[in-house]
Amino acid sequence: AKKAGRNDIRFFDQQMQDTINARASMEKDLHKALEREQFQLYYQVQVNSSRQVVGAEGLIRWVHPKRGLVSPCDFISLAEETGLILPIGEWVLDTACAQLKAWQQDETTHQLTISVNVSTKQCRQSDFVALVKTSANKFDINPALLKLELTESILLENVEDIIATMQELKEVGIHFSLDDFGTGYSSLQYLKQLPLHQLKIDQSFVRNIAIDHSDQAIVRTIIAMASSLELNVIAEGVETEEQQKFLQKNHCNHYQGYLFGKPSPIDQFEVLLK
Ligand code: C2E
Ligand code: CA
Ligand code: CA
Ligand code: CA
């Protein structure tokens, strides 16, 4: 038994070493990714109750020469830990603003919004307000068409700082959406103080909404709350007609999910608009 135990330890050591090596190599690659322009912003359509396209969420992808298409789930947390999320976040903002500018020039697309995901670390950097303003000015966009998606984790500390940051950006017209709503730490007290335009119902509540009574109750409550706070509400992860029907019946007003379109590169996304 003792012998086997020793082997176990060596086995785990090896596994741990492999994990550490893989992370180190991923971190090195991530540094190169920016200068080599390996990131791409995919776009997923957002629609209203009449299924008209109202905008898109930008979702980052990493097109790595050897790893292939890397999902943000596999590198965003590492980017956050290493601080690389700051330059990556700037790239995302610039890319979204450049796209808004392009859409602004065509009357069929000039009212479309773009939502971008902003991680807490990014939002808490001291020059975040300046960075967003610089991006918006550089591309001369209508700031009301840019929506920043924040998660409830921004509420974990120094809420006053976050409120001040959001307030400054709200003053120039930028919109905010609270992402993954209902999955994190949500104090209704703070919720009331945040200058939000939208709540985004997390896909975990939408998945079984056609059959699960507690998910139905949660979603009804979120929609009612959004409505009493005068926020618009978008459901993510809508995959079936049944899910959309339930949401619509309960006065959800915006939708996003595979039912309407998967995240895709800009040229494929624009085909959807025709
Ligand atoms: P999220 O913001 O909650 O984005 C929704 C995720 O659900 C996306 O995964 C999207 O592709 C996926 N999705 C959309 N519709 C459906 C559907 O109908 N069914 C299912 N099962 N999934 C659907 P993705 O693109 O892999 O992104 C994962 C997460 O990575 C995002 O979650 C977001 O937190 C983060 N992320 C993505 N892009 C960025 C970025 O530019 N910056 C930062 N900081 N985070 C990002
Ligand atoms: Ca999001
Ligand atoms: Ca989500
Ligand atoms: Ca998320």
Coordinates of N, CA and C in Angstrom, one line a residue, residues 43-215:
Y43 N -19.3 38.0 -33.5 CA -20.5 38.8 -33.2 C -21.7 37.9 -33.1
Q44 N -22.5 38.0 -32.1 CA -23.7 37.2 -32.0 C -24.9 38.2 -31.9
V45 N -25.9 37.9 -32.7 CA -27.0 38.8 -32.9 C -27.9 38.9 -31.7
Q46 N -28.4 40.1 -31.5 CA -29.4 40.3 -30.4 C -30.7 40.8 -31.1
V47 N -31.9 40.3 -30.8 CA -33.1 40.7 -31.4 C -34.1 41.2 -30.4
N48 N -35.1 41.9 -31.0 CA -36.2 42.3 -30.1 C -37.4 41.3 -30.2
S49 N -38.6 41.6 -29.6 CA -39.7 40.7 -29.6 C -40.3 40.5 -31.0
S50 N -40.0 41.4 -32.0 CA -40.4 41.1 -33.3 C -39.3 40.4 -34.1
R51 N -38.3 40.0 -33.5 CA -37.2 39.3 -34.1 C -36.4 40.2 -35.0
Q52 N -36.5 41.5 -34.8 CA -35.7 42.4 -35.6 C -34.3 42.4 -34.9
V53 N -33.3 42.5 -35.7 CA -31.9 42.6 -35.2 C -31.7 44.0 -34.6
V54 N -31.3 44.1 -33.3 CA -31.1 45.4 -32.7 C -29.6 45.6 -32.4
G55 N -28.8 44.6 -32.5 CA -27.4 44.7 -32.2 C -26.7 43.4 -32.1
A56 N -25.5 43.4 -31.5 CA -24.7 42.2 -31.4 C -23.9 42.3 -30.1
E57 N -23.5 41.1 -29.6 CA -22.5 41.0 -28.6 C -21.2 40.6 -29.2
G58 N -20.2 41.3 -28.9 CA -18.8 40.9 -29.4 C -18.2 39.9 -28.4
L59 N -17.8 38.8 -29.0 CA -17.2 37.7 -28.2 C -15.8 37.4 -28.7
I60 N -14.8 37.4 -27.9 CA -13.5 37.3 -28.4 C -13.1 35.8 -28.7
R61 N -12.3 35.6 -29.7 CA -11.8 34.3 -30.1 C -10.3 34.5 -30.3
W62 N -9.5 33.5 -30.0 CA -8.1 33.5 -30.2 C -7.8 32.5 -31.3
V63 N -7.3 32.9 -32.4 CA -7.0 32.0 -33.5 C -5.5 31.7 -33.4
H64 N -5.2 30.6 -32.8 CA -3.8 30.3 -32.5 C -3.3 29.4 -33.7
P65 N -2.0 29.6 -34.1 CA -1.5 28.9 -35.3 C -1.5 27.4 -35.0
K66 N -1.2 26.9 -33.8 CA -1.2 25.5 -33.5 C -2.4 25.0 -32.7
R67 N -2.9 25.8 -31.8 CA -4.0 25.4 -30.9 C -5.3 25.5 -31.7
G68 N -5.4 26.3 -32.8 CA -6.6 26.5 -33.5 C -7.5 27.5 -32.8
L69 N -8.8 27.4 -32.9 CA -9.7 28.4 -32.4 C -9.8 28.2 -30.9
V70 N -9.3 29.1 -30.1 CA -9.3 29.0 -28.6 C -10.5 29.8 -28.0
S71 N -11.3 29.1 -27.2 CA -12.5 29.7 -26.6 C -12.0 30.7 -25.5
P72 N -12.8 31.8 -25.3 CA -12.4 32.7 -24.2 C -12.4 32.0 -22.8
C73 N -13.2 31.0 -22.7 CA -13.3 30.2 -21.4 C -11.9 29.7 -21.1
D74 N -11.1 29.4 -22.1 CA -9.8 28.8 -21.9 C -8.6 29.8 -21.7
F75 N -8.9 31.1 -21.9 CA -7.8 32.0 -21.7 C -8.1 33.3 -21.0
I76 N -9.4 33.7 -20.8 CA -9.7 34.9 -20.1 C -9.3 34.9 -18.7
S77 N -9.5 33.8 -18.0 CA -9.1 33.9 -16.5 C -7.5 34.0 -16.4
L78 N -6.8 33.4 -17.3 CA -5.3 33.5 -17.3 C -5.0 35.0 -17.7
A79 N -5.7 35.5 -18.6 CA -5.4 36.9 -19.0 C -5.7 37.9 -17.8
E80 N -6.7 37.5 -17.0 CA -7.1 38.4 -15.9 C -6.0 38.3 -14.8
E81 N -5.5 37.0 -14.6 CA -4.5 36.8 -13.5 C -3.2 37.5 -13.9
T82 N -2.8 37.5 -15.2 CA -1.5 38.1 -15.6 C -1.6 39.6 -16.0
G83 N -2.8 40.1 -15.9 CA -3.0 41.5 -16.3 C -3.1 41.8 -17.8
L84 N -2.9 40.7 -18.6 CA -3.0 40.8 -20.0 C -4.4 41.2 -20.5
I85 N -5.4 41.1 -19.6 CA -6.7 41.4 -19.9 C -6.8 42.9 -20.2
L86 N -5.9 43.7 -19.7 CA -6.0 45.2 -19.9 C -5.7 45.5 -21.4
P87 N -4.6 45.1 -21.9 CA -4.4 45.4 -23.4 C -5.4 44.6 -24.3
I88 N -5.8 43.4 -23.8 CA -6.8 42.7 -24.6 C -8.1 43.4 -24.6
G89 N -8.5 43.9 -23.4 CA -9.7 44.6 -23.3 C -9.7 45.9 -24.2
E90 N -8.6 46.6 -24.2 CA -8.5 47.8 -25.1 C -8.6 47.4 -26.6
W91 N -8.1 46.3 -26.9 CA -8.2 45.8 -28.3 C -9.7 45.5 -28.6
V92 N -10.4 44.9 -27.7 CA -11.8 44.6 -27.9 C -12.6 45.9 -28.1
L93 N -12.3 46.9 -27.2 CA -13.1 48.1 -27.3 C -12.8 48.8 -28.6
D94 N -11.6 48.9 -29.0 CA -11.2 49.5 -30.3 C -11.9 48.8 -31.5
T95 N -11.8 47.5 -31.4 CA -12.4 46.7 -32.5 C -13.9 46.9 -32.6
A96 N -14.6 47.0 -31.4 CA -16.0 47.2 -31.4 C -16.4 48.6 -31.9
C97 N -15.6 49.6 -31.5 CA -15.9 50.9 -31.9 C -15.6 51.1 -33.4
A98 N -14.6 50.5 -33.9 CA -14.3 50.5 -35.4 C -15.5 49.9 -36.1
Q99 N -16.1 48.9 -35.6 CA -17.2 48.2 -36.3 C -18.4 49.1 -36.2
L100 N -18.7 49.7 -35.0 CA -19.8 50.6 -34.9 C -19.7 51.8 -35.9
K101 N -18.5 52.3 -36.0 CA -18.2 53.4 -37.0 C -18.6 52.9 -38.4
A102 N -18.2 51.7 -38.8 CA -18.5 51.2 -40.1 C -20.1 51.1 -40.3
W103 N -20.7 50.6 -39.3 CA -22.2 50.4 -39.3 C -22.9 51.8 -39.4
Q104 N -22.3 52.8 -38.7 CA -22.8 54.1 -38.7 C -23.0 54.7 -40.1
Q105 N -22.1 54.3 -41.0 CA -22.1 54.8 -42.3 C -23.1 54.3 -43.3
D106 N -23.9 53.3 -42.8 CA -24.9 52.6 -43.7 C -26.3 52.7 -43.0
E107 N -27.2 53.2 -43.8 CA -28.5 53.4 -43.1 C -29.2 52.2 -42.7
T108 N -28.9 51.0 -43.2 CA -29.5 49.8 -42.7 C -28.9 49.3 -41.4
T109 N -27.7 49.8 -41.1 CA -27.0 49.3 -39.8 C -26.7 50.4 -38.8
H110 N -27.1 51.6 -39.1 CA -26.6 52.7 -38.3 C -27.2 52.8 -36.9
Q111 N -28.2 52.0 -36.6 CA -28.8 52.0 -35.3 C -28.4 50.8 -34.4
L112 N -27.6 49.9 -35.0 CA -27.3 48.6 -34.3 C -26.3 49.0 -33.1
T113 N -26.5 48.3 -32.0 CA -25.6 48.4 -30.9 C -24.6 47.3 -30.8
I114 N -23.5 47.5 -30.1 CA -22.5 46.5 -29.9 C -22.3 46.4 -28.4
S115 N -22.4 45.2 -27.8 CA -22.1 45.0 -26.4 C -20.8 44.3 -26.3
V116 N -19.9 44.8 -25.4 CA -18.7 44.1 -25.1 C -18.5 43.7 -23.7
N117 N -17.9 42.6 -23.4 CA -17.6 42.2 -22.1 C -16.5 42.9 -21.5
V118 N -16.7 43.4 -20.3 CA -15.6 44.1 -19.6 C -15.3 43.3 -18.3
S119 N -14.1 42.9 -18.1 CA -13.9 42.2 -16.8 C -13.6 43.2 -15.7
T120 N -13.9 42.7 -14.5 CA -13.8 43.5 -13.3 C -12.5 44.3 -13.2
K121 N -11.4 43.5 -13.4 CA -10.1 44.1 -13.3 C -9.9 45.3 -14.3
Q122 N -10.4 45.1 -15.5 CA -10.4 46.1 -16.5 C -11.1 47.4 -16.1
C123 N -12.3 47.2 -15.6 CA -13.2 48.2 -15.2 C -12.6 49.0 -14.0
R124 N -11.8 48.3 -13.2 CA -11.2 48.9 -12.0 C -9.9 49.6 -12.3
Q125 N -9.3 49.5 -13.5 CA -8.0 50.2 -13.7 C -8.3 51.7 -13.7
S126 N -7.3 52.5 -13.2 CA -7.6 53.9 -12.9 C -8.0 54.7 -14.2
D127 N -7.4 54.3 -15.3 CA -7.7 55.1 -16.5 C -8.8 54.5 -17.4
F128 N -9.7 53.7 -16.8 CA -10.7 53.0 -17.6 C -11.6 54.0 -18.3
V129 N -12.1 55.0 -17.6 CA -13.0 56.0 -18.2 C -12.3 56.6 -19.4
A130 N -11.0 57.0 -19.2 CA -10.3 57.7 -20.3 C -10.2 56.8 -21.5
L131 N -9.9 55.5 -21.2 CA -9.7 54.5 -22.3 C -11.0 54.4 -23.2
V132 N -12.1 54.3 -22.5 CA -13.4 54.1 -23.2 C -13.7 55.4 -24.0
K133 N -13.5 56.5 -23.4 CA -13.7 57.8 -24.1 C -12.8 57.9 -25.3
T134 N -11.5 57.6 -25.1 CA -10.6 57.7 -26.2 C -11.0 56.8 -27.4
S135 N -11.4 55.6 -27.1 CA -11.9 54.7 -28.2 C -13.1 55.2 -28.9
A136 N -14.1 55.7 -28.1 CA -15.3 56.2 -28.7 C -15.0 57.4 -29.5
N137 N -14.1 58.3 -29.1 CA -13.8 59.5 -29.8 C -13.0 59.2 -31.1
K138 N -12.0 58.3 -30.9 CA -11.2 58.0 -32.0 C -12.0 57.5 -33.3
F139 N -13.1 56.8 -33.0 CA -13.9 56.3 -34.1 C -15.1 57.1 -34.3
D140 N -15.3 58.1 -33.5 CA -16.4 59.1 -33.7 C -17.7 58.3 -33.7
I141 N -17.9 57.5 -32.7 CA -19.2 56.7 -32.6 C -20.2 57.4 -31.8
N142 N -21.5 57.1 -32.0 CA -22.5 57.5 -31.1 C -22.4 56.6 -29.8
P143 N -22.0 57.2 -28.7 CA -21.7 56.4 -27.5 C -22.9 55.5 -27.0
A144 N -24.1 56.0 -27.3 CA -25.3 55.3 -26.9 C -25.4 53.9 -27.6
L145 N -24.6 53.7 -28.6 CA -24.7 52.4 -29.3 C -23.7 51.4 -28.7
L146 N -22.8 51.9 -27.8 CA -21.8 51.0 -27.2 C -22.4 50.6 -25.8
K147 N -22.4 49.3 -25.6 CA -22.9 48.8 -24.3 C -21.8 48.0 -23.6
L148 N -21.6 48.3 -22.4 CA -20.5 47.5 -21.7 C -21.2 46.5 -20.7
E149 N -20.8 45.3 -20.9 CA -21.4 44.2 -20.1 C -20.5 44.0 -18.9
L150 N -21.1 44.2 -17.7 CA -20.3 43.9 -16.4 C -21.0 42.8 -15.7
T151 N -20.3 42.0 -14.9 CA -20.9 41.0 -14.1 C -21.1 41.4 -12.7
E152 N -21.9 40.7 -12.0 CA -22.2 41.1 -10.6 C -20.9 41.1 -9.7
S153 N -19.9 40.4 -10.1 CA -18.7 40.4 -9.3 C -18.0 41.7 -9.1
I154 N -18.4 42.7 -10.0 CA -17.9 44.1 -9.7 C -18.4 44.6 -8.4
L155 N -19.5 44.0 -7.9 CA -20.1 44.5 -6.6 C -19.4 44.0 -5.4
L156 N -18.4 43.1 -5.6 CA -17.7 42.5 -4.4 C -17.0 43.4 -3.5
E157 N -16.4 44.5 -4.1 CA -15.6 45.4 -3.3 C -15.7 46.8 -3.9
N158 N -15.4 47.8 -3.0 CA -15.4 49.2 -3.5 C -16.5 49.6 -4.5
V159 N -17.7 49.4 -4.1 CA -18.8 49.6 -5.0 C -18.9 51.1 -5.4
E160 N -18.5 52.0 -4.4 CA -18.6 53.4 -4.7 C -17.7 53.8 -5.9
D161 N -16.5 53.2 -6.0 CA -15.6 53.4 -7.1 C -16.2 53.0 -8.4
I162 N -16.8 51.9 -8.4 CA -17.5 51.4 -9.6 C -18.6 52.2 -10.1
I163 N -19.4 52.6 -9.1 CA -20.6 53.5 -9.4 C -20.1 54.8 -10.0
A164 N -18.9 55.4 -9.4 CA -18.4 56.6 -10.0 C -17.9 56.4 -11.4
T165 N -17.2 55.3 -11.7 CA -16.7 55.0 -13.0 C -17.9 54.9 -14.0
M166 N -18.9 54.2 -13.6 CA -20.1 54.0 -14.5 C -20.8 55.3 -14.7
Q167 N -20.9 56.1 -13.7 CA -21.6 57.4 -13.8 C -20.9 58.3 -14.8
E168 N -19.6 58.3 -14.7 CA -18.8 59.2 -15.6 C -19.0 58.8 -17.1
L169 N -19.1 57.4 -17.3 CA -19.3 57.0 -18.7 C -20.8 57.1 -19.1
K170 N -21.7 57.0 -18.1 CA -23.1 57.2 -18.5 C -23.3 58.7 -18.9
E171 N -22.5 59.6 -18.3 CA -22.7 61.0 -18.6 C -22.3 61.3 -20.1
V172 N -21.4 60.5 -20.6 CA -21.1 60.7 -22.1 C -22.0 59.8 -22.9
G173 N -22.9 59.1 -22.3 CA -23.9 58.4 -23.1 C -23.7 56.9 -23.3
I174 N -22.6 56.3 -22.7 CA -22.4 54.9 -22.8 C -23.4 54.1 -22.0
H175 N -23.8 53.0 -22.5 CA -24.8 52.1 -21.8 C -24.2 50.9 -21.1
F176 N -24.8 50.5 -20.0 CA -24.3 49.3 -19.3 C -25.4 48.2 -19.2
S177 N -24.9 47.0 -19.3 CA -25.8 45.8 -19.1 C -25.1 45.0 -18.0
L178 N -26.0 44.4 -17.1 CA -25.5 43.5 -16.0 C -25.6 42.1 -16.5
D179 N -24.4 41.5 -16.8 CA -24.3 40.2 -17.4 C -24.5 39.1 -16.4
D180 N -24.9 37.9 -16.9 CA -25.0 36.7 -16.0 C -25.9 36.9 -14.8
F181 N -26.9 37.8 -15.0 CA -27.6 38.2 -13.8 C -28.3 37.1 -13.1
G182 N -28.1 37.1 -11.8 CA -28.8 36.1 -10.9 C -27.8 35.0 -10.5
T183 N -26.6 34.9 -11.1 CA -25.7 33.8 -10.8 C -24.7 34.2 -9.7
G184 N -24.6 35.5 -9.5 CA -23.5 36.0 -8.6 C -24.0 36.6 -7.3
Y185 N -23.2 37.5 -6.8 CA -23.5 38.2 -5.6 C -24.4 39.4 -6.1
S186 N -25.6 39.4 -5.7 CA -26.4 40.6 -6.1 C -27.2 41.2 -5.0
S187 N -26.7 42.3 -4.6 CA -27.4 43.1 -3.5 C -28.4 44.0 -4.2
L188 N -29.7 43.9 -3.9 CA -30.6 44.7 -4.6 C -30.4 46.2 -4.3
Q189 N -29.8 46.4 -3.1 CA -29.5 47.8 -2.7 C -28.6 48.4 -3.7
Y190 N -27.5 47.7 -4.1 CA -26.5 48.2 -5.0 C -27.1 48.3 -6.4
L191 N -27.9 47.3 -6.7 CA -28.4 47.2 -8.1 C -29.2 48.5 -8.4
K192 N -29.9 49.0 -7.4 CA -30.6 50.2 -7.5 C -29.7 51.4 -7.8
Q193 N -28.5 51.3 -7.2 CA -27.6 52.5 -7.4 C -26.8 52.5 -8.7
L194 N -26.7 51.3 -9.3 CA -25.9 51.3 -10.5 C -26.6 51.9 -11.7
P195 N -25.9 52.7 -12.5 CA -26.6 53.4 -13.6 C -26.7 52.4 -14.8
L196 N -27.6 51.4 -14.7 CA -27.7 50.4 -15.7 C -28.8 50.7 -16.7
H197 N -28.6 50.1 -17.9 CA -29.7 50.2 -18.9 C -30.4 48.8 -19.1
Q198 N -29.7 47.8 -18.7 CA -30.2 46.4 -19.1 C -29.7 45.4 -18.1
L199 N -30.6 44.4 -17.8 CA -30.2 43.2 -17.1 C -30.2 42.1 -18.1
K200 N -29.2 41.2 -18.0 CA -29.1 40.1 -18.9 C -29.3 38.8 -18.1
I201 N -30.3 38.1 -18.4 CA -30.7 36.9 -17.7 C -29.7 35.8 -18.2
D202 N -29.0 35.2 -17.2 CA -28.0 34.2 -17.5 C -28.7 32.9 -18.2
Q203 N -27.9 32.3 -19.1 CA -28.4 31.2 -19.8 C -28.7 30.0 -18.9
S204 N -28.1 29.9 -17.7 CA -28.4 28.8 -16.8 C -29.9 28.8 -16.4
F205 N -30.5 30.0 -16.4 CA -32.0 30.0 -16.1 C -32.8 29.8 -17.3
V206 N -32.3 30.0 -18.5 CA -33.0 29.9 -19.7 C -33.1 28.4 -20.2
R207 N -32.0 27.7 -19.9 CA -31.8 26.3 -20.4 C -33.1 25.4 -20.3
N208 N -33.6 25.3 -19.1 CA -34.7 24.4 -18.8 C -36.0 25.2 -18.6
I209 N -36.1 26.4 -19.1 CA -37.2 27.2 -18.8 C -38.6 26.7 -19.3
A210 N -38.5 25.8 -20.3 CA -39.8 25.3 -20.8 C -40.4 24.3 -19.8
I211 N -39.5 23.7 -19.0 CA -40.0 22.6 -18.1 C -39.8 22.8 -16.6
D212 N -38.8 23.6 -16.2 CA -38.5 23.7 -14.8 C -39.2 24.9 -14.1
H213 N -40.0 24.5 -13.2 CA -40.9 25.5 -12.5 C -40.1 26.6 -11.7
S214 N -39.0 26.1 -11.1 CA -38.3 27.1 -10.3 C -37.5 28.1 -11.2
D215 N -37.0 27.6 -12.4 CA -36.4 28.5 -13.3 C -37.4 29.5 -13.9

